[in-house]
């Protein structure tokens, strides 16, 4: 994390979990333990139909609500789609775009991801853009190239001004939902690679203000170590975000260490030592 230049973001991705009643129960459990976490942006990306009730449940807290996908279209004959404008109106502030489950299971291409990012930004949402290599790509040692292509495609039409609202989540596909977290060194290295890609396109100043999250079996035990990397500015958390205690523990892991303001002990004079 580098709190000087960019915000820390802890985002839960609930995927296909939780009914409206379960969302309410979760919000009560989380609110019971939550002080206002001023040290990070806390986000829950919930199923579409839960958005209005989640927004209501977290109204007086610092938890923002997000969606898990968005249409690239504004309106028209697109059965089953939900537009960015609709999400915004329902109270969402964030939206996950290009999650590997959508790329893999629903055939989302890099090009489509780019269009969805643009749709989200046009409506005033912050896209959380997911990029990451498969196990096969990792074994072929083409991780960096693959990520470069994904980042460039997702940001193809994004201006330097709009970049301020963009969040990137590095999620190695082999680490998602598997319990196999990337090592701290590996996650940190790819985070830095992503920032280099941003720097080449937008310059150092704009690039340093983008929050880059890690996702893939992040949990309350490994969060603090991952967040200590300079280019890991938060997490996108699946399984561990479904339980209020576990999710809160990760938000706590992002809390800065308290500043020790007790005055240093007075140096003892040599004659005192002899007394
Ligand atoms: P996981 O999921 O934490 O369960 O691995 C992360 C994600 O898919 O965003």
Short mmCIF file of C-alpha atoms and ligand atoms in Angstrom, two decimals:
data_model
loop_
_atom_site.label_atom_id
_atom_site.label_comp_id
_atom_site.label_asym_id
_atom_site.label_seq_id
_atom_site.Cartn_x
_atom_site.Cartn_y
_atom_site.Cartn_z
CA UNK A 1 0.00 0.00 0.00
CA UNK A 2 1.06 3.52 -0.52
CA UNK A 3 -1.47 5.68 1.30
CA UNK A 4 0.16 8.88 0.19
CA UNK A 5 -0.79 8.60 -3.46
CA UNK A 6 -3.83 6.30 -3.60
CA UNK A 7 -6.63 4.91 -1.56
CA UNK A 8 -6.66 1.47 0.00
CA UNK A 9 -9.68 -0.56 -1.11
CA UNK A 10 -11.05 -3.71 0.50
CA UNK A 11 -13.81 -5.10 -1.72
CA UNK A 12 -15.91 -8.20 -1.24
CA UNK A 13 -17.14 -10.14 -4.26
CA UNK A 14 -20.14 -12.16 -3.17
CA UNK A 15 -20.62 -13.86 -6.56
CA UNK A 16 -23.80 -15.99 -6.61
CA UNK A 17 -24.31 -15.89 -2.86
CA UNK A 18 -26.79 -14.41 -0.39
CA UNK A 19 -30.48 -13.70 -0.65
CA UNK A 20 -31.90 -10.34 0.40
CA UNK A 21 -32.63 -11.73 3.88
CA UNK A 22 -29.04 -13.00 4.17
CA UNK A 23 -27.73 -9.63 3.01
CA UNK A 24 -29.64 -7.97 5.83
CA UNK A 25 -28.30 -10.45 8.40
CA UNK A 26 -24.74 -9.87 7.12
CA UNK A 27 -25.14 -6.09 7.35
CA UNK A 28 -26.31 -6.36 10.95
CA UNK A 29 -23.40 -8.64 11.88
CA UNK A 30 -20.87 -6.34 10.17
CA UNK A 31 -22.31 -3.14 11.62
CA UNK A 32 -22.18 -4.64 15.10
CA UNK A 33 -18.40 -4.85 14.96
CA UNK A 34 -17.62 -2.01 12.69
CA UNK A 35 -16.19 1.28 13.64
CA UNK A 36 -16.12 3.60 10.68
CA UNK A 37 -13.10 2.33 8.78
CA UNK A 38 -11.59 5.63 7.71
CA UNK A 39 -8.35 4.00 6.69
CA UNK A 40 -9.81 2.31 3.62
CA UNK A 41 -12.64 2.26 1.16
CA UNK A 42 -14.80 -0.73 2.03
CA UNK A 43 -16.93 -2.14 -0.79
CA UNK A 44 -19.34 -5.06 -1.16
CA UNK A 45 -20.15 -6.24 -4.68
CA UNK A 46 -23.45 -8.04 -4.39
CA UNK A 47 -25.88 -9.74 -6.82
CA UNK A 48 -27.92 -7.24 -8.86
CA UNK A 49 -31.22 -7.79 -7.05
CA UNK A 50 -29.60 -7.20 -3.65
CA UNK A 51 -28.20 -3.78 -4.55
CA UNK A 52 -31.10 -1.60 -3.31
CA UNK A 53 -31.42 -3.47 0.00
CA UNK A 54 -27.64 -3.51 0.52
CA UNK A 55 -27.49 0.25 -0.16
CA UNK A 56 -30.26 0.78 2.40
CA UNK A 57 -28.68 -1.52 4.98
CA UNK A 58 -25.31 0.25 4.79
CA UNK A 59 -26.65 3.79 4.35
CA UNK A 60 -25.10 5.29 7.49
CA UNK A 61 -21.83 3.44 7.28
CA UNK A 62 -18.71 3.79 5.20
CA UNK A 63 -19.47 0.63 3.21
CA UNK A 64 -20.11 1.32 -0.49
CA UNK A 65 -22.06 -1.09 -2.67
CA UNK A 66 -21.01 -2.40 -6.06
CA UNK A 67 -22.29 -4.73 -8.78
CA UNK A 68 -20.44 -7.72 -10.24
CA UNK A 69 -21.00 -7.00 -13.91
CA UNK A 70 -22.57 -4.42 -16.22
CA UNK A 71 -23.84 -4.27 -19.77
CA UNK A 72 -21.73 -2.49 -22.35
CA UNK A 73 -24.99 -1.18 -23.84
CA UNK A 74 -26.97 1.80 -22.62
CA UNK A 75 -30.46 0.49 -23.50
CA UNK A 76 -32.28 -1.55 -26.12
CA UNK A 77 -33.14 -5.14 -27.03
CA UNK A 78 -30.59 -6.87 -24.77
CA UNK A 79 -32.58 -9.39 -22.73
CA UNK A 80 -31.15 -10.00 -19.28
CA UNK A 81 -28.72 -7.07 -19.31
CA UNK A 82 -28.44 -4.31 -16.70
CA UNK A 83 -27.00 -0.93 -17.68
CA UNK A 84 -24.47 1.19 -15.82
CA UNK A 85 -27.05 3.98 -15.53
CA UNK A 86 -29.47 1.56 -13.81
CA UNK A 87 -26.77 0.47 -11.36
CA UNK A 88 -25.94 4.06 -10.57
CA UNK A 89 -29.58 4.88 -9.97
CA UNK A 90 -29.91 1.85 -7.67
CA UNK A 91 -27.11 3.29 -5.52
CA UNK A 92 -24.08 1.30 -6.70
CA UNK A 93 -20.76 3.14 -6.75
CA UNK A 94 -18.53 0.37 -8.06
CA UNK A 95 -18.76 -2.45 -10.55
CA UNK A 96 -16.50 -5.44 -11.14
CA UNK A 97 -15.65 -5.76 -14.82
CA UNK A 98 -13.96 -8.67 -16.59
CA UNK A 99 -13.86 -11.13 -13.70
CA UNK A 100 -12.16 -14.33 -14.87
CA UNK A 101 -15.33 -16.31 -14.18
CA UNK A 102 -17.14 -14.15 -16.69
CA UNK A 103 -14.27 -14.27 -19.19
CA UNK A 104 -14.07 -18.06 -18.92
CA UNK A 105 -17.69 -19.15 -18.48
CA UNK A 106 -19.46 -16.49 -20.51
CA UNK A 107 -16.87 -15.84 -23.15
CA UNK A 108 -16.13 -12.21 -22.29
CA UNK A 109 -13.31 -10.95 -24.47
CA UNK A 110 -10.73 -8.25 -23.78
CA UNK A 111 -12.62 -6.07 -26.25
CA UNK A 112 -15.95 -6.49 -24.46
CA UNK A 113 -14.28 -5.77 -21.12
CA UNK A 114 -13.01 -2.48 -22.57
CA UNK A 115 -16.53 -1.51 -23.67
CA UNK A 116 -17.97 -2.34 -20.24
CA UNK A 117 -15.28 -0.25 -18.53
CA UNK A 118 -16.23 2.67 -20.75
CA UNK A 119 -19.95 2.20 -20.03
CA UNK A 120 -19.27 2.16 -16.28
CA UNK A 121 -17.14 5.31 -16.43
CA UNK A 122 -19.66 7.15 -18.62
CA UNK A 123 -22.33 6.54 -15.97
CA UNK A 124 -20.09 7.74 -13.14
CA UNK A 125 -19.31 4.31 -11.64
CA UNK A 126 -15.84 3.15 -10.62
CA UNK A 127 -14.92 -0.02 -12.48
CA UNK A 128 -12.89 -2.66 -10.64
CA UNK A 129 -11.15 -4.21 -13.64
CA UNK A 130 -10.01 -7.80 -13.17
CA UNK A 131 -6.92 -9.09 -14.96
CA UNK A 132 -4.89 -12.23 -14.38
CA UNK A 133 -3.22 -15.21 -15.99
CA UNK A 134 -4.44 -18.81 -16.12
CA UNK A 135 -2.30 -21.65 -14.82
CA UNK A 136 -1.43 -22.56 -18.40
CA UNK A 137 -0.27 -19.00 -19.14
CA UNK A 138 1.76 -18.98 -15.96
CA UNK A 139 3.44 -22.25 -16.86
CA UNK A 140 4.24 -20.93 -20.32
CA UNK A 141 5.80 -17.89 -18.59
CA UNK A 142 3.66 -15.40 -20.46
CA UNK A 143 2.01 -13.85 -17.38
CA UNK A 144 3.42 -10.35 -17.88
CA UNK A 145 2.50 -10.27 -21.59
CA UNK A 146 -1.02 -11.53 -20.92
CA UNK A 147 -1.60 -8.93 -18.24
CA UNK A 148 -0.22 -6.14 -20.38
CA UNK A 149 -2.71 -7.06 -23.13
CA UNK A 150 -5.63 -7.22 -20.68
CA UNK A 151 -4.82 -3.89 -19.04
CA UNK A 152 -4.30 -2.10 -22.36
CA UNK A 153 -7.54 -3.49 -23.83
CA UNK A 154 -9.56 -2.59 -20.73
CA UNK A 155 -8.24 0.98 -20.78
CA UNK A 156 -8.21 1.43 -24.56
CA UNK A 157 -10.56 4.44 -24.51
CA UNK A 158 -10.01 5.64 -20.95
CA UNK A 159 -8.74 9.21 -20.64
CA UNK A 160 -6.22 10.30 -18.05
CA UNK A 161 -9.01 12.16 -16.21
CA UNK A 162 -11.29 9.11 -16.11
CA UNK A 163 -8.36 6.95 -14.95
CA UNK A 164 -8.77 8.49 -11.48
CA UNK A 165 -11.92 6.43 -11.01
CA UNK A 166 -10.39 3.16 -12.20
CA UNK A 167 -9.33 0.35 -9.88
CA UNK A 168 -7.42 -2.67 -11.15
CA UNK A 169 -7.61 -6.07 -9.47
CA UNK A 170 -4.86 -8.55 -10.22
CA UNK A 171 -6.41 -11.98 -9.81
CA UNK A 172 -4.36 -14.98 -10.92
CA UNK A 173 -7.02 -17.40 -12.17
CA UNK A 174 -5.30 -20.38 -10.52
CA UNK A 175 -5.60 -18.68 -7.11
CA UNK A 176 -9.33 -17.88 -7.22
CA UNK A 177 -11.40 -20.01 -4.88
CA UNK A 178 -8.63 -22.59 -4.64
CA UNK A 179 -6.99 -21.71 -1.34
CA UNK A 180 -3.69 -21.32 -3.26
CA UNK A 181 -2.80 -17.68 -2.73
CA UNK A 182 -0.03 -16.15 -4.82
CA UNK A 183 3.13 -15.57 -2.80
CA UNK A 184 3.63 -12.06 -1.50
CA UNK A 185 6.64 -11.59 -3.82
CA UNK A 186 4.71 -12.77 -6.88
CA UNK A 187 1.62 -10.64 -6.15
CA UNK A 188 3.84 -7.64 -5.44
CA UNK A 189 5.84 -8.13 -8.63
CA UNK A 190 2.74 -8.31 -10.85
CA UNK A 191 1.26 -5.28 -9.07
CA UNK A 192 4.40 -3.36 -9.96
CA UNK A 193 4.23 -4.64 -13.54
CA UNK A 194 0.66 -3.33 -13.86
CA UNK A 195 1.76 0.06 -12.60
CA UNK A 196 4.55 0.11 -15.18
CA UNK A 197 2.00 -0.54 -17.94
CA UNK A 198 -0.09 2.36 -16.57
CA UNK A 199 2.95 4.63 -16.34
CA UNK A 200 3.87 4.02 -19.98
CA UNK A 201 0.39 4.99 -21.12
CA UNK A 202 -0.54 7.77 -18.70
CA UNK A 203 2.70 9.04 -17.14
CA UNK A 204 4.02 8.59 -13.62
CA UNK A 205 1.71 11.01 -11.86
CA UNK A 206 -1.54 9.48 -13.11
CA UNK A 207 -0.24 5.92 -12.73
CA UNK A 208 0.68 6.33 -9.10
CA UNK A 209 -2.85 7.35 -8.15
CA UNK A 210 -4.46 4.07 -9.33
CA UNK A 211 -5.26 1.51 -6.64
CA UNK A 212 -4.18 -2.00 -7.62
CA UNK A 213 -5.82 -4.80 -5.64
CA UNK A 214 -4.85 -8.43 -5.25
CA UNK A 215 -7.52 -11.14 -5.42
CA UNK A 216 -7.36 -14.93 -5.21
CA UNK A 217 -7.81 -16.69 -1.87
CA UNK A 218 -6.98 -13.56 0.12
CA UNK A 219 -8.05 -14.09 3.71
CA UNK A 220 -7.65 -12.74 7.24
CA UNK A 221 -4.35 -14.61 7.67
CA UNK A 222 -2.49 -13.58 4.53
CA UNK A 223 -4.00 -10.09 3.98
CA UNK A 224 -1.52 -8.06 6.06
CA UNK A 225 1.53 -9.54 4.31
CA UNK A 226 0.05 -9.02 0.83
CA UNK A 227 -1.00 -5.46 1.67
CA UNK A 228 2.55 -4.64 2.74
CA UNK A 229 3.65 -4.71 -0.93
CA UNK A 230 3.97 -1.18 -2.34
CA UNK A 231 1.78 -2.06 -5.35
CA UNK A 232 -0.91 -4.04 -3.54
CA UNK A 233 -3.37 -1.36 -2.45
CA UNK A 234 -6.14 -3.60 -1.27
CA UNK A 235 -7.97 -6.81 -1.99
CA UNK A 236 -10.85 -8.29 -3.95
CA UNK A 237 -12.14 -11.02 -1.71
CA UNK A 238 -14.51 -13.84 -2.60
CA UNK A 239 -15.13 -16.62 -0.08
CA UNK A 240 -13.75 -14.72 2.92
CA UNK A 241 -16.12 -11.80 2.27
CA UNK A 242 -19.21 -13.95 2.89
CA UNK A 243 -18.64 -14.03 6.62
CA UNK A 244 -18.85 -10.69 8.48
CA UNK A 245 -16.12 -11.64 11.01
CA UNK A 246 -13.68 -12.71 8.33
CA UNK A 247 -14.39 -9.72 6.12
CA UNK A 248 -13.95 -7.34 9.03
CA UNK A 249 -10.65 -9.00 9.95
CA UNK A 250 -9.35 -8.20 6.45
CA UNK A 251 -10.51 -4.57 6.74
CA UNK A 252 -8.64 -4.49 10.07
CA UNK A 253 -5.53 -5.90 8.38
CA UNK A 254 -5.49 -2.79 6.18
CA UNK A 255 -5.51 -0.46 9.19
CA UNK A 256 -2.28 1.51 9.56
CA UNK A 257 -0.18 0.66 12.60
CA UNK A 258 -0.85 3.17 15.41
CA UNK A 259 1.67 5.97 15.56
CA UNK A 260 3.71 5.66 18.73
CA UNK A 261 3.75 9.18 20.19
CA UNK A 262 5.13 8.33 23.62
CA UNK A 263 8.24 10.48 24.10
CA UNK A 264 11.51 8.55 23.93
CA UNK A 265 13.06 7.84 27.34
CA UNK A 266 15.42 10.57 28.52
CA UNK A 267 19.03 9.53 28.03
CA UNK A 268 20.56 8.72 31.37
CA UNK A 269 23.61 10.69 32.33
CA UNK A 270 26.65 8.69 33.14
CA UNK A 271 26.79 9.88 36.76
CA UNK A 272 23.19 8.65 37.29
CA UNK A 273 24.26 5.19 36.25
CA UNK A 274 26.80 5.14 39.01
CA UNK A 275 24.33 6.01 41.73
P1 LIG B 1 -11.64 -15.89 -3.70
O1 LIG B 1 -12.28 -15.08 -4.91
O2 LIG B 1 -11.24 -14.89 -2.64
O3 LIG B 1 -12.75 -16.80 -3.22
O4 LIG B 1 -10.48 -16.64 -4.23
C1 LIG B 1 -11.75 -13.86 -5.33
C2 LIG B 1 -12.48 -13.38 -6.57
O5 LIG B 1 -12.87 -14.20 -7.40
O6 LIG B 1 -12.70 -12.17 -6.76
#
